[in-house]
Amino acid sequence: MDDRSDDHDIEVEGGGGLHAYDRKISGILDDGSVGFQQPLLARNRKNTTSQMAIVGANTCPIESLDYEIFENDLFKQDWRSRRKIEILQYTILKWALAFLIGLATGLVGFLNNLAVENIAGFKLLLTGNLMLKEKYFQAFFAFAGCNLILATAAASLCAFIAPAAAGSGIPEVKAYLNGIDAYSILAPSTLFVKIFGSIFGVAAGFVVGKEGPMVHTGACIANLLGQGGSKRYRLTWKWLRFFKNDRDRRDLITCGAAAGVAAAFRAPVGGVLFALEEAASWWRSALLWRTFFTTAVVAVVLRTLIELCRSGKCGLFGKGGLIMFDVNSGPVLYSTPDLLAVVFLGVVGGVLGSLYNYLVDKVLRTYALINERGPGFKVMLVMAVSILSSCCAFGLPWISQCTPCPIGSEGKCPSVGRSGIYKSFQCPPNHYNDLSSLLLNTNDDAIRSLFTSRSENEFQISTLAIFFVFVYCLGIITYGIAIPSGLFIPVILAGASYGRLVGRLLGPVSQLDVGLFSLLGAASFLGGTMRMTVSLCVILLELTNNLLMLPLVMLVLLISKTVADCFNKGVYDQIVTMKGLPYMEDHAEPYMRNLVAKDVVAGPLLSFSRVEKVGVIWQALKMTSHNGFPVIDEPPFTQASELCGLALRSHLLVLLQGKRFSKQKTTFGSQILRSCKARDFAKAGLGKGLKIEDLVLSDEEMEMYVDLHPITNTSPYTVLETLSLAKAAILFRQLGLRHLCVVPKTPGRPPIVGILTRHDFMPEHVLGLYPHIDPLK
Amino acid sequence: MDDRSDDHDIEVEGGGGLHAYDRKISGILDDGSVGFQQPLLARNRKNTTSQMAIVGANTCPIESLDYEIFENDLFKQDWRSRRKIEILQYTILKWALAFLIGLATGLVGFLNNLAVENIAGFKLLLTGNLMLKEKYFQAFFAFAGCNLILATAAASLCAFIAPAAAGSGIPEVKAYLNGIDAYSILAPSTLFVKIFGSIFGVAAGFVVGKEGPMVHTGACIANLLGQGGSKRYRLTWKWLRFFKNDRDRRDLITCGAAAGVAAAFRAPVGGVLFALEEAASWWRSALLWRTFFTTAVVAVVLRTLIELCRSGKCGLFGKGGLIMFDVNSGPVLYSTPDLLAVVFLGVVGGVLGSLYNYLVDKVLRTYALINERGPGFKVMLVMAVSILSSCCAFGLPWISQCTPCPIGSEGKCPSVGRSGIYKSFQCPPNHYNDLSSLLLNTNDDAIRSLFTSRSENEFQISTLAIFFVFVYCLGIITYGIAIPSGLFIPVILAGASYGRLVGRLLGPVSQLDVGLFSLLGAASFLGGTMRMTVSLCVILLELTNNLLMLPLVMLVLLISKTVADCFNKGVYDQIVTMKGLPYMEDHAEPYMRNLVAKDVVAGPLLSFSRVEKVGVIWQALKMTSHNGFPVIDEPPFTQASELCGLALRSHLLVLLQGKRFSKQKTTFGSQILRSCKARDFAKAGLGKGLKIEDLVLSDEEMEMYVDLHPITNTSPYTVLETLSLAKAAILFRQLGLRHLCVVPKTPGRPPIVGILTRHDFMPEHVLGLYPHIDPLK
């Protein structure tokens, strides 16, 4: 065996995501056309490392997904013999799964809310009652204590059971839909921790949302349903065999992500658009329809459950919870000053949004250093942030002056019980503390208060300013700690308080309602951080149930996105990059036009003959972690050596395990075909695939031959070695490939030059090989 | 020259769209692997012809579009020398054009409405006044006369100036965005006729809408703006050079189509989704954003103009016109019978919708026979339909009984003037004729009346039944006559009356409002005919401004689409098929997995050497209508014969016209590169490209040599000849190719086997070659 490493794929059996890059850097091109020196490499490796500090959960192996239809003889046999009933089964199952995903996600979304509202409500009631009795210290300790317990619970779940559940989850889902399966990112344990960690985290009063975690939850549910169930339930397995491939699972997970957004915001159309604009890398009309169906199910489930709760059986779960804001703006008519105010709002929102991204990035890198020391440190970090949050939330309202209750609000001011916007806090009777109404409340209720337009003066300017600074800063330092934490709510909170502040300040100039200003502020922040447009617009529409403000929301989103794009990338893209996930953009980088396929490909030092000795295959599987091996038709079976196709590691393992060997070097593919079924080779569920260690082969068997033709994909996509790298990248990305064979252009050479994988297109790899190339030309 | 025809592309210099298919059928595979007999072919040709009766406007040549980046030396030179300022110019221009498209489409949309409202309003007022004076015959002649004049004007414009403007236009735009440029489909003359023909047609009281024509108008405007202007305006031309390629024009036209929907329905988000779900074949996130910007501009323009008209300066243009329905349903709570009623509505709506498609198809085929006789016949057909419409609209209300005005509606009943839902027609004072309120009104107003929930009994059941039958039948026989005619409005009208009818009939069972039933009926019909889901849902939401009914609308759309999909294809797909436009689906047909690329490819009998004699090129261009020619590197320039790349007809023509020839057979590409710029070879505007007839070459020049390397795309996408046809089709479709080179797998053969073009993937072609293949296996 040659010890030059030439990964055909980025899968790494152990170690960090970074590993995958490092290994490849020592690859040497087969045709010897390009040699590069060690110093150069070393320098580059350093750059790569510093560029890709890894955050918390992803010190785990990643694997590429394969969306290509693997047309080998087994597939064709299965395809030809497929009966109408099977096609019908498949169709029914697709829709049934879409329904189940919607149902399950809707239920989880509702339960999440129910739990948060009850836990947080209990905590706030307790604090409020103690405050009324003027037992201020006891109130603080009750408040901070509850928060700390909940935070520790969330952090412990996250740190000890499923580190992958920390953070938003949207970047990971986005990466999965792009073809990168980070280990355990959609595992059942992650699902469990995501659900409960999110409930505890949100109830603990952190400035985090449940929206990102809901998306991740939806994707996990979809993945679980599509895994094919356990082998114990044979019936389940039989039907679910259709979904034992990456293509169909991708579709399910797209549905799941959309369902998550739909459940989080009660925005079915917004969910579909979110999946389309932000999450999915591949899309087609049929999927649009199915996704829409899933989100419709979510909407119906939520509606039914909320209806059931109206009778008061759900404890403290009231009309709050699942956000449906009520912005009362009436018919909007705008003047020039109004429009200028909106433009100003958008520009500043864009700047602040991109600054938010920048700071989140810095904070994440800092936390990574703490988090990698071990689970204990993770939990301690969470506890520290929890105490800080509690102190701020309880301490800041003391700064604020008490406001006399507005006239005509008897009975409502000061508010009794949990909800209400007129919290008395430390104030004398008939007065209320407006800052405490924002801080000592659930995030959803705070947003609702900020969006109201009822009375223009219910929040003082100083209150809004303090709250904005609090939320902006605390949102940044909270993201990245080891709890499931969404970014939507912190950003909406900061944006809404910023917008309302601007609205109050510009009151003399603009006629627009402060509630509307608040909404537009939220839009500008969302546009500035997440850089989505249509889906945010629709989500905000569905949240506020008011179509008349559409043009203004669109304007603000467009401005803030444009401004923010001048500074940095969207927050999710930033996190994907930071986690070192090899995300493939849908366009080629400019410098790729100056390179051709053979410039980056590492030669396939390993290829198999059509009829190959078992020992050779076993050795190759043992010694490398390649996932695809070229199969060559050689004399005497053909006149000249020519490319037969591509065989996958997983298929080879199954074939070897089946022990269909022959003592002679002859073709006996048809025999294998008769005794095998395509389903035996289907992609196994998570972590259930065969490993080389599972194979037991005798010495005698090692000397026998096996015909690889039945499992060889005889229709792999190929490119000529002189195809520009840009075009190869687009081909690879558009068709969702895992392996792309590079074939020689000139005659008289081996029939395959090498195999391009996802990682060969990564800027780190390409610019590592050619450090003198200008990345922008 | 060999007389075996082997089109490399479907472009046909003259003759019908059908032609393109027929020609190819006589193609014979180069490697002789498949021979087929004439009788078989003849039979197949007959099938093809009967299957593809051509409707009206498209007896015109079609041309494929090329979305591939053509990486020849010129492009690379341009790419490397491109300055930052140019990238900035390009970006600014993209957005400026998006803005202009929005502005222009918004303006046209508004003017269209203004004109229709005023013309139709005048006509209806005149009729109404004569009716009040009981001059019934004069009223009829005034009504029918106005209609006939308007109809004749619309038909004459259509028949004599731009036949391509007839019909909806959405199928053609859809085909364009799939890569098929039907001649003059987006020409300025088409735009002109589409705008005015649509105004006259809608004002003439036909059961047609302005929505489809608006989409086409938007696409035409986008195409006009992206054409690069006239050479007279040098400045314009200089900046617009970036858009002289199919890729950027496709993006513009996507924006235009979205803007059209946004202008027609005042639904900006709906417009984006329509473009995404129905119109576009390729899509990316960046385009989503730009399209959204365009529709936002449309929304703002419309809003501003409508605001300006509020002061009453716009004649009869009132609050009507641009539809914004007002469905007053309050908080919707559904019981089980309600849901069953909705399911029933959806199922029947789906059946009726697919029946609508079936009948439209039959009528179109019948009309095609009349229309192909000449423009005169077209106009006469329009006149006949116009007279029939007028008779029905004026005659049917006499059947209806007069209804006493509801109590408490003094002053409003009977309606005075044009609008209002209580038209007196022939009725005595204090009575109104409800059928005439629907029939003698603009379509928009009729829809608005049907959607109202004010008083449950304002329409009698018989009225609704008669109106439904009238609109259903007349809608079917009107589509296909030579006027610009949208399908949305007829379908919404029929659906709304059907829904209201069902609502009235189910009144005792269901608690839902009849106005809501009407909306759901419209949704079920739209789902049943057009088979869109998300975009229709959003359009209906934006039209009705009521998000609470979302779940019911989704449910109905899903049911009706599912039911209708059991019977036939969506109406636009059906029209695309009927017009013989070679639309490429985004999935491969099942039988394609049983074939490989070489099974369908016709050998390239023509290829050029890298340095080729001018006369040979001229001869090849003269004798064939191929669009792409393989260029082969041959000894002595290389060791063995190998594929250099692909040269385009248009580039060859420009190169020959430039007369950069050499007397010796040597490479002098770098000289050519120095004296040429990529922009000289950019795709010319509509019909402005060089033709072979424009070339003047002396005999001496014919004997000279030209180096083709600078214009040869050295990175064409290639597939091995053994790649399955299904995979080749997906590659071709996903990457938006026009030519796909097939290269041999075994050594020792010419370096290219043939070129696959769009037409080689068409079922008619493939099944023509292999008639014994089961299309479903």
mmCIF file of N, CA and C in Angstrom, chain A residues 68-69 71 80 82 268-269 273 276-277 284-285 288-289 292 296 303 332 334 533 538 541-542 545 547 550 554 558 561 586 593-594 642-643 715-717 723-724 727 731 745-746 776-777, chain B residues 68-69 71 80 82 268-269 273 276-277 284-285 288-289 292 303 332 334 533 538 541-542 545 547 550 554 558 561 586 593-594 642-643 715-717 723-724 727 731 745-746 776-777:
data_model
loop_
_atom_site.group_PDB
_atom_site.id
_atom_site.type_symbol
_atom_site.label_atom_id
_atom_site.label_comp_id
_atom_site.label_asym_id
_atom_site.label_seq_id
_atom_site.Cartn_x
_atom_site.Cartn_y
_atom_site.Cartn_z
ATOM 1 N N GLU A 68 -27.176 11.116 -5.649
ATOM 2 C CA GLU A 68 -27.209 10.546 -6.992
ATOM 3 C C GLU A 68 -27.945 9.206 -6.941
ATOM 4 N N ILE A 69 -28.658 8.921 -8.019
ATOM 5 C CA ILE A 69 -29.248 7.582 -8.110
ATOM 6 C C ILE A 69 -28.154 6.630 -8.559
ATOM 7 N N GLU A 71 -27.007 3.815 -10.192
ATOM 8 C CA GLU A 71 -27.545 2.891 -11.197
ATOM 9 C C GLU A 71 -26.643 1.686 -11.399
ATOM 10 N N ARG A 80 -36.783 -2.621 -12.834
ATOM 11 C CA ARG A 80 -37.571 -3.291 -13.877
ATOM 12 C C ARG A 80 -38.661 -4.161 -13.278
ATOM 13 N N ARG A 82 -40.204 -3.652 -10.549
ATOM 14 C CA ARG A 82 -41.043 -2.952 -9.564
ATOM 15 C C ARG A 82 -42.492 -2.999 -10.024
ATOM 16 N N PRO A 268 -47.598 28.888 8.521
ATOM 17 C CA PRO A 268 -47.394 27.782 7.581
ATOM 18 C C PRO A 268 -46.720 28.198 6.267
ATOM 19 N N VAL A 269 -47.164 29.309 5.683
ATOM 20 C CA VAL A 269 -46.539 29.727 4.425
ATOM 21 C C VAL A 269 -45.112 30.188 4.689
ATOM 22 N N LEU A 273 -41.535 28.884 2.978
ATOM 23 C CA LEU A 273 -40.579 29.797 2.365
ATOM 24 C C LEU A 273 -39.244 29.779 3.084
ATOM 25 N N LEU A 276 -37.379 26.930 1.885
ATOM 26 C CA LEU A 276 -36.956 27.178 0.507
ATOM 27 C C LEU A 276 -35.807 28.158 0.431
ATOM 28 N N GLU A 277 -35.926 29.259 1.179
ATOM 29 C CA GLU A 277 -34.946 30.337 1.015
ATOM 30 C C GLU A 277 -33.680 30.077 1.810
ATOM 31 N N ARG A 284 -37.608 21.201 -5.628
ATOM 32 C CA ARG A 284 -38.371 21.010 -6.858
ATOM 33 C C ARG A 284 -39.831 21.200 -6.524
ATOM 34 N N SER A 285 -40.609 21.366 -7.552
ATOM 35 C CA SER A 285 -41.996 21.759 -7.373
ATOM 36 C C SER A 285 -42.771 20.747 -6.537
ATOM 37 N N LEU A 288 -42.251 21.274 -2.951
ATOM 38 C CA LEU A 288 -42.938 22.475 -2.474
ATOM 39 C C LEU A 288 -44.319 22.101 -1.965
ATOM 40 N N TRP A 289 -44.977 21.289 -2.747
ATOM 41 C CA TRP A 289 -46.335 20.896 -2.440
ATOM 42 C C TRP A 289 -46.392 20.069 -1.169
ATOM 43 N N PHE A 292 -45.663 22.084 1.883
ATOM 44 C CA PHE A 292 -46.837 22.901 2.177
ATOM 45 C C PHE A 292 -47.879 22.086 2.939
ATOM 46 N N ALA A 296 -49.295 22.778 6.680
ATOM 47 C CA ALA A 296 -50.735 22.921 6.868
ATOM 48 C C ALA A 296 -51.195 22.036 8.023
ATOM 49 N N ARG A 303 -53.886 24.888 15.921
ATOM 50 C CA ARG A 303 -55.164 25.571 16.074
ATOM 51 C C ARG A 303 -56.114 24.761 16.960
ATOM 52 N N VAL A 332 -52.613 52.310 6.498
ATOM 53 C CA VAL A 332 -51.353 53.038 6.581
ATOM 54 C C VAL A 332 -51.223 53.995 5.396
ATOM 55 N N TYR A 334 -48.435 56.789 4.011
ATOM 56 C CA TYR A 334 -47.134 57.324 4.402
ATOM 57 C C TYR A 334 -46.802 58.603 3.676
ATOM 58 N N THR A 533 -35.261 37.324 3.017
ATOM 59 C CA THR A 533 -36.159 38.409 2.609
ATOM 60 C C THR A 533 -37.601 37.921 2.570
ATOM 61 N N VAL A 538 -42.947 37.081 4.975
ATOM 62 C CA VAL A 538 -44.172 36.302 5.140
ATOM 63 C C VAL A 538 -44.359 35.886 6.596
ATOM 64 N N LEU A 541 -45.676 38.793 8.354
ATOM 65 C CA LEU A 541 -47.076 38.984 7.958
ATOM 66 C C LEU A 541 -47.982 38.039 8.719
ATOM 67 N N GLU A 542 -47.558 36.773 8.763
ATOM 68 C CA GLU A 542 -48.407 35.781 9.418
ATOM 69 C C GLU A 542 -48.456 36.026 10.924
ATOM 70 N N ASN A 545 -50.637 39.352 11.172
ATOM 71 C CA ASN A 545 -51.957 39.294 10.555
ATOM 72 C C ASN A 545 -52.380 40.633 9.970
ATOM 73 N N LEU A 547 -51.797 42.694 6.370
ATOM 74 C CA LEU A 547 -51.137 42.764 5.070
ATOM 75 C C LEU A 547 -50.856 44.190 4.628
ATOM 76 N N LEU A 550 -47.286 45.482 4.423
ATOM 77 C CA LEU A 550 -46.352 44.713 3.605
ATOM 78 C C LEU A 550 -45.301 45.573 2.900
ATOM 79 N N MET A 554 -41.265 45.114 3.441
ATOM 80 C CA MET A 554 -40.387 44.739 2.335
ATOM 81 C C MET A 554 -39.258 45.745 2.182
ATOM 82 N N LEU A 558 -35.291 44.858 2.579
ATOM 83 C CA LEU A 558 -34.361 44.998 1.461
ATOM 84 C C LEU A 558 -33.208 45.915 1.839
ATOM 85 N N LYS A 561 -30.882 44.258 4.588
ATOM 86 C CA LYS A 561 -30.079 43.162 4.036
ATOM 87 C C LYS A 561 -28.964 43.704 3.160
ATOM 88 N N ASP A 586 -24.006 27.552 -4.221
ATOM 89 C CA ASP A 586 -24.588 27.168 -5.507
ATOM 90 C C ASP A 586 -23.941 27.881 -6.692
ATOM 91 N N ARG A 593 -12.363 29.371 -12.204
ATOM 92 C CA ARG A 593 -12.347 29.389 -13.675
ATOM 93 C C ARG A 593 -10.932 29.275 -14.218
ATOM 94 N N ASN A 594 -9.948 29.556 -13.375
ATOM 95 C CA ASN A 594 -8.562 29.480 -13.827
ATOM 96 C C ASN A 594 -7.948 28.109 -13.616
ATOM 97 N N GLU A 642 -10.952 -0.204 -19.577
ATOM 98 C CA GLU A 642 -11.886 0.921 -19.632
ATOM 99 C C GLU A 642 -12.669 1.040 -18.326
ATOM 100 N N LEU A 643 -13.216 2.217 -18.110
ATOM 101 C CA LEU A 643 -13.900 2.498 -16.851
ATOM 102 C C LEU A 643 -15.233 1.755 -16.794
ATOM 103 N N SER A 715 -23.139 4.054 -14.437
ATOM 104 C CA SER A 715 -23.421 5.389 -14.964
ATOM 105 C C SER A 715 -22.974 6.475 -13.996
ATOM 106 N N PRO A 716 -21.698 6.483 -13.623
ATOM 107 C CA PRO A 716 -21.292 7.601 -12.772
ATOM 108 C C PRO A 716 -21.140 8.850 -13.646
ATOM 109 N N TYR A 717 -21.399 9.998 -13.050
ATOM 110 C CA TYR A 717 -21.128 11.225 -13.803
ATOM 111 C C TYR A 717 -19.629 11.387 -13.932
ATOM 112 N N LEU A 723 -11.887 19.937 -17.920
ATOM 113 C CA LEU A 723 -13.044 20.772 -17.623
ATOM 114 C C LEU A 723 -12.659 21.773 -16.533
ATOM 115 N N SER A 724 -13.132 22.987 -16.696
ATOM 116 C CA SER A 724 -12.743 23.986 -15.705
ATOM 117 C C SER A 724 -13.333 23.610 -14.356
ATOM 118 N N LYS A 727 -16.863 24.719 -13.582
ATOM 119 C CA LYS A 727 -17.965 23.942 -14.150
ATOM 120 C C LYS A 727 -18.134 22.614 -13.427
ATOM 121 N N LEU A 731 -21.517 21.364 -11.581
ATOM 122 C CA LEU A 731 -22.079 20.034 -11.848
ATOM 123 C C LEU A 731 -22.247 19.252 -10.548
ATOM 124 N N LYS A 745 -8.347 12.843 -21.083
ATOM 125 C CA LYS A 745 -8.755 13.317 -22.400
ATOM 126 C C LYS A 745 -7.927 12.655 -23.493
ATOM 127 N N THR A 746 -6.658 12.460 -23.189
ATOM 128 C CA THR A 746 -5.792 11.881 -24.209
ATOM 129 C C THR A 746 -5.818 10.369 -24.093
ATOM 130 N N LEU A 776 -10.018 36.380 -5.874
ATOM 131 C CA LEU A 776 -11.106 37.176 -6.453
ATOM 132 C C LEU A 776 -11.056 37.220 -7.967
ATOM 133 N N LYS A 777 -10.086 36.599 -8.583
ATOM 134 C CA LYS A 777 -9.992 36.683 -10.043
ATOM 135 C C LYS A 777 -10.249 35.332 -10.686
ATOM 136 N N GLU B 68 -25.475 27.817 -20.266
ATOM 137 C CA GLU B 68 -24.143 27.433 -19.854
ATOM 138 C C GLU B 68 -23.203 28.623 -20.035
ATOM 139 N N ILE B 69 -22.235 28.740 -19.153
ATOM 140 C CA ILE B 69 -21.195 29.764 -19.359
ATOM 141 C C ILE B 69 -20.232 29.218 -20.391
ATOM 142 N N GLU B 71 -17.095 28.928 -21.796
ATOM 143 C CA GLU B 71 -15.729 29.253 -21.388
ATOM 144 C C GLU B 71 -14.734 29.086 -22.525
ATOM 145 N N ARG B 80 -10.489 37.634 -16.901
ATOM 146 C CA ARG B 80 -9.283 37.988 -16.151
ATOM 147 C C ARG B 80 -9.055 39.479 -16.133
ATOM 148 N N ARG B 82 -11.325 41.727 -16.170
ATOM 149 C CA ARG B 82 -12.481 42.474 -15.688
ATOM 150 C C ARG B 82 -12.093 43.270 -14.455
ATOM 151 N N PRO B 268 -47.659 41.092 -4.066
ATOM 152 C CA PRO B 268 -46.209 40.994 -4.287
ATOM 153 C C PRO B 268 -45.611 39.649 -3.878
ATOM 154 N N VAL B 269 -45.974 39.147 -2.715
ATOM 155 C CA VAL B 269 -45.407 37.857 -2.307
ATOM 156 C C VAL B 269 -45.942 36.745 -3.203
ATOM 157 N N LEU B 273 -43.893 33.946 -5.513
ATOM 158 C CA LEU B 273 -44.141 32.512 -5.404
ATOM 159 C C LEU B 273 -44.654 31.934 -6.710
ATOM 160 N N LEU B 276 -41.806 31.344 -8.866
ATOM 161 C CA LEU B 276 -41.037 30.223 -8.348
ATOM 162 C C LEU B 276 -41.702 28.889 -8.614
ATOM 163 N N GLU B 277 -43.002 28.826 -8.346
ATOM 164 C CA GLU B 277 -43.680 27.531 -8.396
ATOM 165 C C GLU B 277 -44.076 27.154 -9.815
ATOM 166 N N ARG B 284 -32.473 30.426 -7.848
ATOM 167 C CA ARG B 284 -31.461 30.443 -6.797
ATOM 168 C C ARG B 284 -31.801 31.552 -5.829
ATOM 169 N N SER B 285 -31.164 31.515 -4.702
ATOM 170 C CA SER B 285 -31.547 32.400 -3.613
ATOM 171 C C SER B 285 -31.393 33.869 -4.016
ATOM 172 N N LEU B 288 -34.296 35.074 -5.908
ATOM 173 C CA LEU B 288 -35.476 35.223 -5.060
ATOM 174 C C LEU B 288 -35.539 36.646 -4.527
ATOM 175 N N TRP B 289 -34.401 37.108 -4.094
ATOM 176 C CA TRP B 289 -34.319 38.410 -3.501
ATOM 177 C C TRP B 289 -34.600 39.513 -4.524
ATOM 178 N N PHE B 292 -38.183 39.586 -5.528
ATOM 179 C CA PHE B 292 -38.948 40.178 -4.442
ATOM 180 C C PHE B 292 -38.869 41.704 -4.503
ATOM 181 N N ARG B 303 -49.812 51.276 -5.404
ATOM 182 C CA ARG B 303 -50.381 51.931 -4.237
ATOM 183 C C ARG B 303 -50.394 53.450 -4.416
ATOM 184 N N VAL B 332 -62.855 32.362 12.389
ATOM 185 C CA VAL B 332 -63.460 31.152 11.827
ATOM 186 C C VAL B 332 -63.323 30.010 12.819
ATOM 187 N N TYR B 334 -64.442 25.985 13.002
ATOM 188 C CA TYR B 334 -65.113 24.987 12.171
ATOM 189 C C TYR B 334 -65.541 23.776 12.968
ATOM 190 N N THR B 533 -50.045 25.420 -5.610
ATOM 191 C CA THR B 533 -50.536 25.345 -4.234
ATOM 192 C C THR B 533 -50.124 26.577 -3.435
ATOM 193 N N VAL B 538 -51.120 32.045 -1.355
ATOM 194 C CA VAL B 538 -50.656 33.374 -0.976
ATOM 195 C C VAL B 538 -51.369 34.447 -1.787
ATOM 196 N N LEU B 541 -54.646 34.886 -0.263
ATOM 197 C CA LEU B 541 -54.486 35.598 1.012
ATOM 198 C C LEU B 541 -54.323 37.082 0.780
ATOM 199 N N GLU B 542 -53.460 37.409 -0.181
ATOM 200 C CA GLU B 542 -53.198 38.824 -0.420
ATOM 201 C C GLU B 542 -54.416 39.517 -1.013
ATOM 202 N N ASN B 545 -56.936 39.594 2.079
ATOM 203 C CA ASN B 545 -56.439 40.258 3.281
ATOM 204 C C ASN B 545 -56.986 39.612 4.549
ATOM 205 N N LEU B 547 -55.964 36.386 6.991
ATOM 206 C CA LEU B 547 -55.118 35.214 7.213
ATOM 207 C C LEU B 547 -55.824 34.115 7.976
ATOM 208 N N LEU B 550 -56.678 30.818 6.247
ATOM 209 C CA LEU B 550 -55.583 30.099 5.608
ATOM 210 C C LEU B 550 -55.719 28.575 5.675
ATOM 211 N N MET B 554 -55.834 26.199 2.312
ATOM 212 C CA MET B 554 -54.807 25.187 2.070
ATOM 213 C C MET B 554 -55.448 23.822 1.867
ATOM 214 N N LEU B 558 -55.162 21.617 -1.561
ATOM 215 C CA LEU B 558 -54.506 20.314 -1.571
ATOM 216 C C LEU B 558 -55.440 19.235 -2.099
ATOM 217 N N LYS B 561 -56.221 19.773 -5.955
ATOM 218 C CA LYS B 561 -55.069 19.449 -6.804
ATOM 219 C C LYS B 561 -54.859 17.933 -6.844
ATOM 220 N N ASP B 586 -38.242 18.353 -14.865
ATOM 221 C CA ASP B 586 -37.061 18.301 -14.006
ATOM 222 C C ASP B 586 -36.758 16.896 -13.498
ATOM 223 N N ARG B 593 -34.121 5.093 -18.096
ATOM 224 C CA ARG B 593 -33.108 4.326 -17.367
ATOM 225 C C ARG B 593 -32.686 3.084 -18.143
ATOM 226 N N ASN B 594 -33.489 2.688 -19.114
ATOM 227 C CA ASN B 594 -33.149 1.508 -19.904
ATOM 228 C C ASN B 594 -32.329 1.835 -21.138
ATOM 229 N N GLU B 642 -7.908 14.696 -30.434
ATOM 230 C CA GLU B 642 -8.666 14.794 -29.187
ATOM 231 C C GLU B 642 -9.664 15.953 -29.234
ATOM 232 N N LEU B 643 -10.630 15.876 -28.356
ATOM 233 C CA LEU B 643 -11.695 16.868 -28.371
ATOM 234 C C LEU B 643 -11.176 18.194 -27.827
ATOM 235 N N SER B 715 -14.350 23.920 -22.285
ATOM 236 C CA SER B 715 -14.929 23.201 -21.146
ATOM 237 C C SER B 715 -16.386 22.846 -21.383
ATOM 238 N N PRO B 716 -16.677 22.121 -22.465
ATOM 239 C CA PRO B 716 -18.082 21.728 -22.612
ATOM 240 C C PRO B 716 -18.362 20.572 -21.657
ATOM 241 N N TYR B 717 -19.587 20.497 -21.182
ATOM 242 C CA TYR B 717 -19.943 19.330 -20.380
ATOM 243 C C TYR B 717 -19.983 18.111 -21.289
ATOM 244 N N LEU B 723 -23.405 6.420 -20.401
ATOM 245 C CA LEU B 723 -24.186 6.990 -19.305
ATOM 246 C C LEU B 723 -25.668 6.785 -19.590
ATOM 247 N N SER B 724 -26.416 6.470 -18.558
ATOM 248 C CA SER B 724 -27.831 6.213 -18.823
ATOM 249 C C SER B 724 -28.507 7.513 -19.267
ATOM 250 N N LYS B 727 -29.775 9.880 -16.600
ATOM 251 C CA LYS B 727 -28.793 10.742 -15.947
ATOM 252 C C LYS B 727 -28.361 11.866 -16.868
ATOM 253 N N LEU B 731 -28.730 15.835 -16.054
ATOM 254 C CA LEU B 731 -27.581 16.739 -16.208
ATOM 255 C C LEU B 731 -27.940 17.894 -17.128
ATOM 256 N N LYS B 745 -16.193 5.719 -24.916
ATOM 257 C CA LYS B 745 -15.607 5.118 -23.735
ATOM 258 C C LYS B 745 -14.378 4.289 -24.095
ATOM 259 N N THR B 746 -14.476 3.642 -25.239
ATOM 260 C CA THR B 746 -13.361 2.789 -25.638
ATOM 261 C C THR B 746 -12.354 3.601 -26.445
ATOM 262 N N LEU B 776 -43.629 3.270 -19.338
ATOM 263 C CA LEU B 776 -43.774 3.365 -17.886
ATOM 264 C C LEU B 776 -42.749 2.529 -17.132
ATOM 265 N N LYS B 777 -41.886 1.820 -17.859
ATOM 266 C CA LYS B 777 -40.912 0.970 -17.149
ATOM 267 C C LYS B 777 -39.488 1.472 -17.337
#
